[in-house]
Tab-separated table of N, CA, C and O in Angstrom:
chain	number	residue	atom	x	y	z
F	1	UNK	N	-19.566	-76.523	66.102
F	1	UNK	CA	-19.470	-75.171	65.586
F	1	UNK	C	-18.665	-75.179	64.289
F	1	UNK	O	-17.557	-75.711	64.220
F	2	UNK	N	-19.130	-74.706	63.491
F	2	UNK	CA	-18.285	-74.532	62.085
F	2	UNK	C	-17.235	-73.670	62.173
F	2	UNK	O	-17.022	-72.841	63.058
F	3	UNK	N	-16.585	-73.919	61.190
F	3	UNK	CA	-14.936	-73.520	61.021
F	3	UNK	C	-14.327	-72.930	59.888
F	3	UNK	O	-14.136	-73.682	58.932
F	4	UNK	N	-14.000	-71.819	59.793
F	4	UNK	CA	-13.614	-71.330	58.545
F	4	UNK	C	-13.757	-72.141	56.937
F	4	UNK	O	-14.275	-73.249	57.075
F	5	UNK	N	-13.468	-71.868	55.741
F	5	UNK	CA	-13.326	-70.248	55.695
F	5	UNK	C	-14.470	-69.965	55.732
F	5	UNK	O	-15.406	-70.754	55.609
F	6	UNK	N	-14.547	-68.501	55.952
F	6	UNK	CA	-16.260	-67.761	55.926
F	6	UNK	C	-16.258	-67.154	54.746
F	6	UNK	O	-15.283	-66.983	54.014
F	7	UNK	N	-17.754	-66.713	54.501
F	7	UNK	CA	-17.688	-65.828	53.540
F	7	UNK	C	-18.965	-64.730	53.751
F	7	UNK	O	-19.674	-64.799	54.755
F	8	UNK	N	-19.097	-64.104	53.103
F	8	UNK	CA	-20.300	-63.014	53.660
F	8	UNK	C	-21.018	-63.137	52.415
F	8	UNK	O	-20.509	-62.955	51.309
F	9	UNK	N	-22.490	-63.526	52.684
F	9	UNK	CA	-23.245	-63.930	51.476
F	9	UNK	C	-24.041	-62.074	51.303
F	9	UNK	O	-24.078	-61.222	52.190
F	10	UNK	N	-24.592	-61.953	49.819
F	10	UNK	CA	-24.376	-60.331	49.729
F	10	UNK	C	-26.266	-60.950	48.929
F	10	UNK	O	-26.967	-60.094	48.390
F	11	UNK	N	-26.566	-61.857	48.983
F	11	UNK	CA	-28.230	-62.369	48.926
F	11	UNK	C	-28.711	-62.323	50.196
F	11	UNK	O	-29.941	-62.334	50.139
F	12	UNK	N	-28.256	-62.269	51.492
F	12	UNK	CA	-28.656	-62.507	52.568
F	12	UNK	C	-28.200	-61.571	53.821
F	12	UNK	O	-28.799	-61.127	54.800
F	13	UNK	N	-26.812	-61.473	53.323
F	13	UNK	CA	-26.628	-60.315	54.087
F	13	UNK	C	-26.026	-60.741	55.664
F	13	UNK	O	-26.159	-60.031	56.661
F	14	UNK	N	-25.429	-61.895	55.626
F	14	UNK	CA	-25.146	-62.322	56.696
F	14	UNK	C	-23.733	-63.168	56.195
F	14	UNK	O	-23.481	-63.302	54.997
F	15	UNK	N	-22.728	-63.793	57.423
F	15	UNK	CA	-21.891	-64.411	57.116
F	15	UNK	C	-22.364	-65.834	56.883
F	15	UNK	O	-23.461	-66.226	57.281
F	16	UNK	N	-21.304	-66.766	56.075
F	16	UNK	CA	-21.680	-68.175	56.114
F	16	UNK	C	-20.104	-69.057	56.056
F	16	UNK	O	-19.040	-68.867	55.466
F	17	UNK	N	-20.486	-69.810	56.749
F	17	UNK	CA	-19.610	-70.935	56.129
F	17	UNK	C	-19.729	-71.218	54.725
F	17	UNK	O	-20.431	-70.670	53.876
F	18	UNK	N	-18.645	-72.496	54.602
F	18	UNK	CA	-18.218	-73.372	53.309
F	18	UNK	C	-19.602	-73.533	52.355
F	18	UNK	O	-19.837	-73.188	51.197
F	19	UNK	N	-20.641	-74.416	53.677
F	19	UNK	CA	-21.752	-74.610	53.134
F	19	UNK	C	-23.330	-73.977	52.770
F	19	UNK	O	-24.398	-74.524	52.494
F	20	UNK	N	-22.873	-72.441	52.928
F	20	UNK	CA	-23.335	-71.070	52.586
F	20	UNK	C	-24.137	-71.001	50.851
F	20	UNK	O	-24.036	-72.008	50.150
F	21	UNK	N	-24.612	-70.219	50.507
F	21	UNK	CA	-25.106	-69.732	49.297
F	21	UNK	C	-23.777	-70.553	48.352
F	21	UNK	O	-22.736	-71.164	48.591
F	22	UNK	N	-24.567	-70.121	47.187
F	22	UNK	CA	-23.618	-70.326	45.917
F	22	UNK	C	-22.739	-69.374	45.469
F	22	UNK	O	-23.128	-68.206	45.471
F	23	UNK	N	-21.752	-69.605	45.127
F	23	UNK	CA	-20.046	-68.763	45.408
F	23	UNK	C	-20.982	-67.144	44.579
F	23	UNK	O	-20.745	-65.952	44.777
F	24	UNK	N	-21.599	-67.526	44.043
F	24	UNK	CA	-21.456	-65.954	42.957
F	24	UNK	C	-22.264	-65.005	43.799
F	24	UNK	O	-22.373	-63.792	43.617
F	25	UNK	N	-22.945	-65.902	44.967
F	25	UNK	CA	-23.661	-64.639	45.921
F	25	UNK	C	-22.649	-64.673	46.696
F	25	UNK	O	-22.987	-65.204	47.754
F	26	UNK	N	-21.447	-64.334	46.700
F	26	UNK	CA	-20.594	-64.788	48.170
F	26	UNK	C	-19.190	-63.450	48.035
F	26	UNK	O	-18.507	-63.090	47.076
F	27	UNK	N	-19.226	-63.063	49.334
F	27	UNK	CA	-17.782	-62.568	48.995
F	27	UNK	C	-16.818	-63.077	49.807
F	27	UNK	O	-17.381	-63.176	50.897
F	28	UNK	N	-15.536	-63.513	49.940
F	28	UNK	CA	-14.539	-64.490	50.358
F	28	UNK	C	-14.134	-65.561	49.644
F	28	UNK	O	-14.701	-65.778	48.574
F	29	UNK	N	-13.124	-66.398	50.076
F	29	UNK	CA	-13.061	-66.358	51.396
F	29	UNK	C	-11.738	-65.895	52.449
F	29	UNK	O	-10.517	-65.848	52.297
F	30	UNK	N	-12.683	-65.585	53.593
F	30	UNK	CA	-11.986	-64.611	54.444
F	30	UNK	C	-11.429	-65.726	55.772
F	30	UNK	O	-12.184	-66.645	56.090
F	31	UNK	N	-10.358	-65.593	56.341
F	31	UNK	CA	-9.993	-66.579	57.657
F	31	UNK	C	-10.456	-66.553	59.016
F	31	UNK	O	-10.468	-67.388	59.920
F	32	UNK	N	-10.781	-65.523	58.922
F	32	UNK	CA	-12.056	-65.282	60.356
F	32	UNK	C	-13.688	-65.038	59.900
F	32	UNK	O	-14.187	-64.760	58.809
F	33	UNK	N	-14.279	-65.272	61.245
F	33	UNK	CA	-15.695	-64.900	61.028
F	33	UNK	C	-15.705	-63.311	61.244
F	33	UNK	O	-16.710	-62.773	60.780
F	34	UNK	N	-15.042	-62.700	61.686
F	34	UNK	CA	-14.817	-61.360	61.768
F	34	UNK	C	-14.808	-60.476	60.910
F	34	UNK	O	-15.453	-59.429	60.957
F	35	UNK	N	-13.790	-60.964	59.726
F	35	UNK	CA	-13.218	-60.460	58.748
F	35	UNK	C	-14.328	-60.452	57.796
F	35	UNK	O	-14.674	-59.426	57.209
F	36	UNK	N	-15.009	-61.838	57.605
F	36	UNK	CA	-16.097	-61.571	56.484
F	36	UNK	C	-17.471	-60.588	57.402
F	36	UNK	O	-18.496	-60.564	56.721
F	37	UNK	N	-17.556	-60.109	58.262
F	37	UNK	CA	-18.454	-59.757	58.874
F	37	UNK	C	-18.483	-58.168	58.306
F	37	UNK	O	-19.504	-57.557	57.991
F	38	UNK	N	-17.171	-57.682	58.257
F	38	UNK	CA	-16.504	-56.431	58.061
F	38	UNK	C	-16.291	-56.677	56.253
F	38	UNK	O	-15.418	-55.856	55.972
F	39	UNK	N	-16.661	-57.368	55.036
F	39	UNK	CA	-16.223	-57.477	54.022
F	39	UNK	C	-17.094	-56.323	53.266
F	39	UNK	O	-16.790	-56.321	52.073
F	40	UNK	N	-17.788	-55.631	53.486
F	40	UNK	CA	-18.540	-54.601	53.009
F	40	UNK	C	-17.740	-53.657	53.002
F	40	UNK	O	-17.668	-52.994	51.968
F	41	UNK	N	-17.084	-53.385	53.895
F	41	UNK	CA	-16.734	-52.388	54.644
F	41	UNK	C	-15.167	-52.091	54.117
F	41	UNK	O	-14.562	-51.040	53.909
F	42	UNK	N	-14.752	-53.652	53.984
F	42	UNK	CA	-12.908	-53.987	53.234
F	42	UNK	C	-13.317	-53.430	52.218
F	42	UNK	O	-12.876	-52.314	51.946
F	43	UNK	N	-14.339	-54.103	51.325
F	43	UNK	CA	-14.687	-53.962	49.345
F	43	UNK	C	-14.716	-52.416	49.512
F	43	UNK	O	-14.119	-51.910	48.562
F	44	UNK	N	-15.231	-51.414	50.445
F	44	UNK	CA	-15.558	-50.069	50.167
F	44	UNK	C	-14.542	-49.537	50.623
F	44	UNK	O	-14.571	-48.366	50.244
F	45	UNK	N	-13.526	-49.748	51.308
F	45	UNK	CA	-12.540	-48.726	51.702
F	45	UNK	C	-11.252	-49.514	50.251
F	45	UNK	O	-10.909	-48.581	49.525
F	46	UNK	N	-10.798	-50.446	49.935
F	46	UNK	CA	-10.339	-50.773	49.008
F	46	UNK	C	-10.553	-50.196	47.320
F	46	UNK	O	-9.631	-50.177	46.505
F	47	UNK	N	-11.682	-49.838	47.089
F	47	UNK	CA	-12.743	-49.312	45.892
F	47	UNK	C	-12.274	-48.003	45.994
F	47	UNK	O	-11.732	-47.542	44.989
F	48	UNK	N	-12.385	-47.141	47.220
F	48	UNK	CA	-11.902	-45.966	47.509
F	48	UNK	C	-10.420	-45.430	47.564
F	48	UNK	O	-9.949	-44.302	47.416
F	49	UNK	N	-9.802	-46.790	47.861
F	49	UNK	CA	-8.210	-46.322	47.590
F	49	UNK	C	-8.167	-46.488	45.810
F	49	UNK	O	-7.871	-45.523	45.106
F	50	UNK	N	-8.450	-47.621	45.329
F	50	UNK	CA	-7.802	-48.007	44.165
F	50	UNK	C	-8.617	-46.937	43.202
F	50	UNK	O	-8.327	-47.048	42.011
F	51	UNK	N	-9.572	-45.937	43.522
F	51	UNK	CA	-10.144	-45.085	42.574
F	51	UNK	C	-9.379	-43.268	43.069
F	51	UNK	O	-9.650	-42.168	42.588
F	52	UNK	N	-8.680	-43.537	43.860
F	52	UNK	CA	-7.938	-42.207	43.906
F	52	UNK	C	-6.250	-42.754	43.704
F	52	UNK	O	-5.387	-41.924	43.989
F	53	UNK	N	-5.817	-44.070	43.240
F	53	UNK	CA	-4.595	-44.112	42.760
F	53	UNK	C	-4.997	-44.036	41.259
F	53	UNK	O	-4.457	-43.101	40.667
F	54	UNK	N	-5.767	-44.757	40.568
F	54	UNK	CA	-6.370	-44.387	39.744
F	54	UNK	C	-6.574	-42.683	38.957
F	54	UNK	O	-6.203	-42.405	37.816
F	55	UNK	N	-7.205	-41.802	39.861
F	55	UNK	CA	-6.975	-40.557	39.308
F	55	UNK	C	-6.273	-39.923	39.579
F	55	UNK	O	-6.167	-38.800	39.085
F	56	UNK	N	-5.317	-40.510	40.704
F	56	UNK	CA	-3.523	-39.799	40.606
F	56	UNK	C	-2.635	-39.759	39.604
F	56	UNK	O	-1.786	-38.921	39.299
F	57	UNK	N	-3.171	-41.494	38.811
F	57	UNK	CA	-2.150	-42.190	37.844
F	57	UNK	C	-2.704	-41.156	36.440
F	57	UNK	O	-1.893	-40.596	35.703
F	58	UNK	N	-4.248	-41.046	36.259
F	58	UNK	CA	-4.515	-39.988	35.260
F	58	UNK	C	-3.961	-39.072	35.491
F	58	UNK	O	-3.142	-38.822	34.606
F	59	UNK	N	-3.973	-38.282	36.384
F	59	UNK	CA	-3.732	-36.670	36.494
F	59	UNK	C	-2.319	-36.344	36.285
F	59	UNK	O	-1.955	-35.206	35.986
F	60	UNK	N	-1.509	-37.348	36.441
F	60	UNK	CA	-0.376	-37.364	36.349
F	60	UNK	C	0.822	-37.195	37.766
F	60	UNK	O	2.034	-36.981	37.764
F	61	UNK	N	-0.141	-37.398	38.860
F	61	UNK	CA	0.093	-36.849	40.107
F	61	UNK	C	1.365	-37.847	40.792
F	61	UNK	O	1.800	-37.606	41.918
């Protein structure tokens, strides 16, 4: 059974090991198979914080 790190390939749409797609289709790497399973999900709730500190930091808030 393969062994970290994982990464979540975003050509395929599935997780992979080391020996997975080529890095630029890849997002990770993550220390569980879990974690890259959920990396859609990290990139979009992360995107969503850093774009409302973002228009806090404009607004002057």
């Amino acid at each position: 059974m393969a062994q970290g790190p994982w990464f979540y390939c975003l050509k395929h749409h599935t997780v992979e090991d080391r020996d997975g797609c080529a890095e630029r289709h890849r997002l990770g790497p993550y220390a569980t198979r879990e974690e890259a399973e959920h990396a859609l999900q990290s990139v979009a709730e992360r995107e969503e914080r850093l774009t409302s500190e973002d228009r806090a930091w404009r607004d002057g808030d």
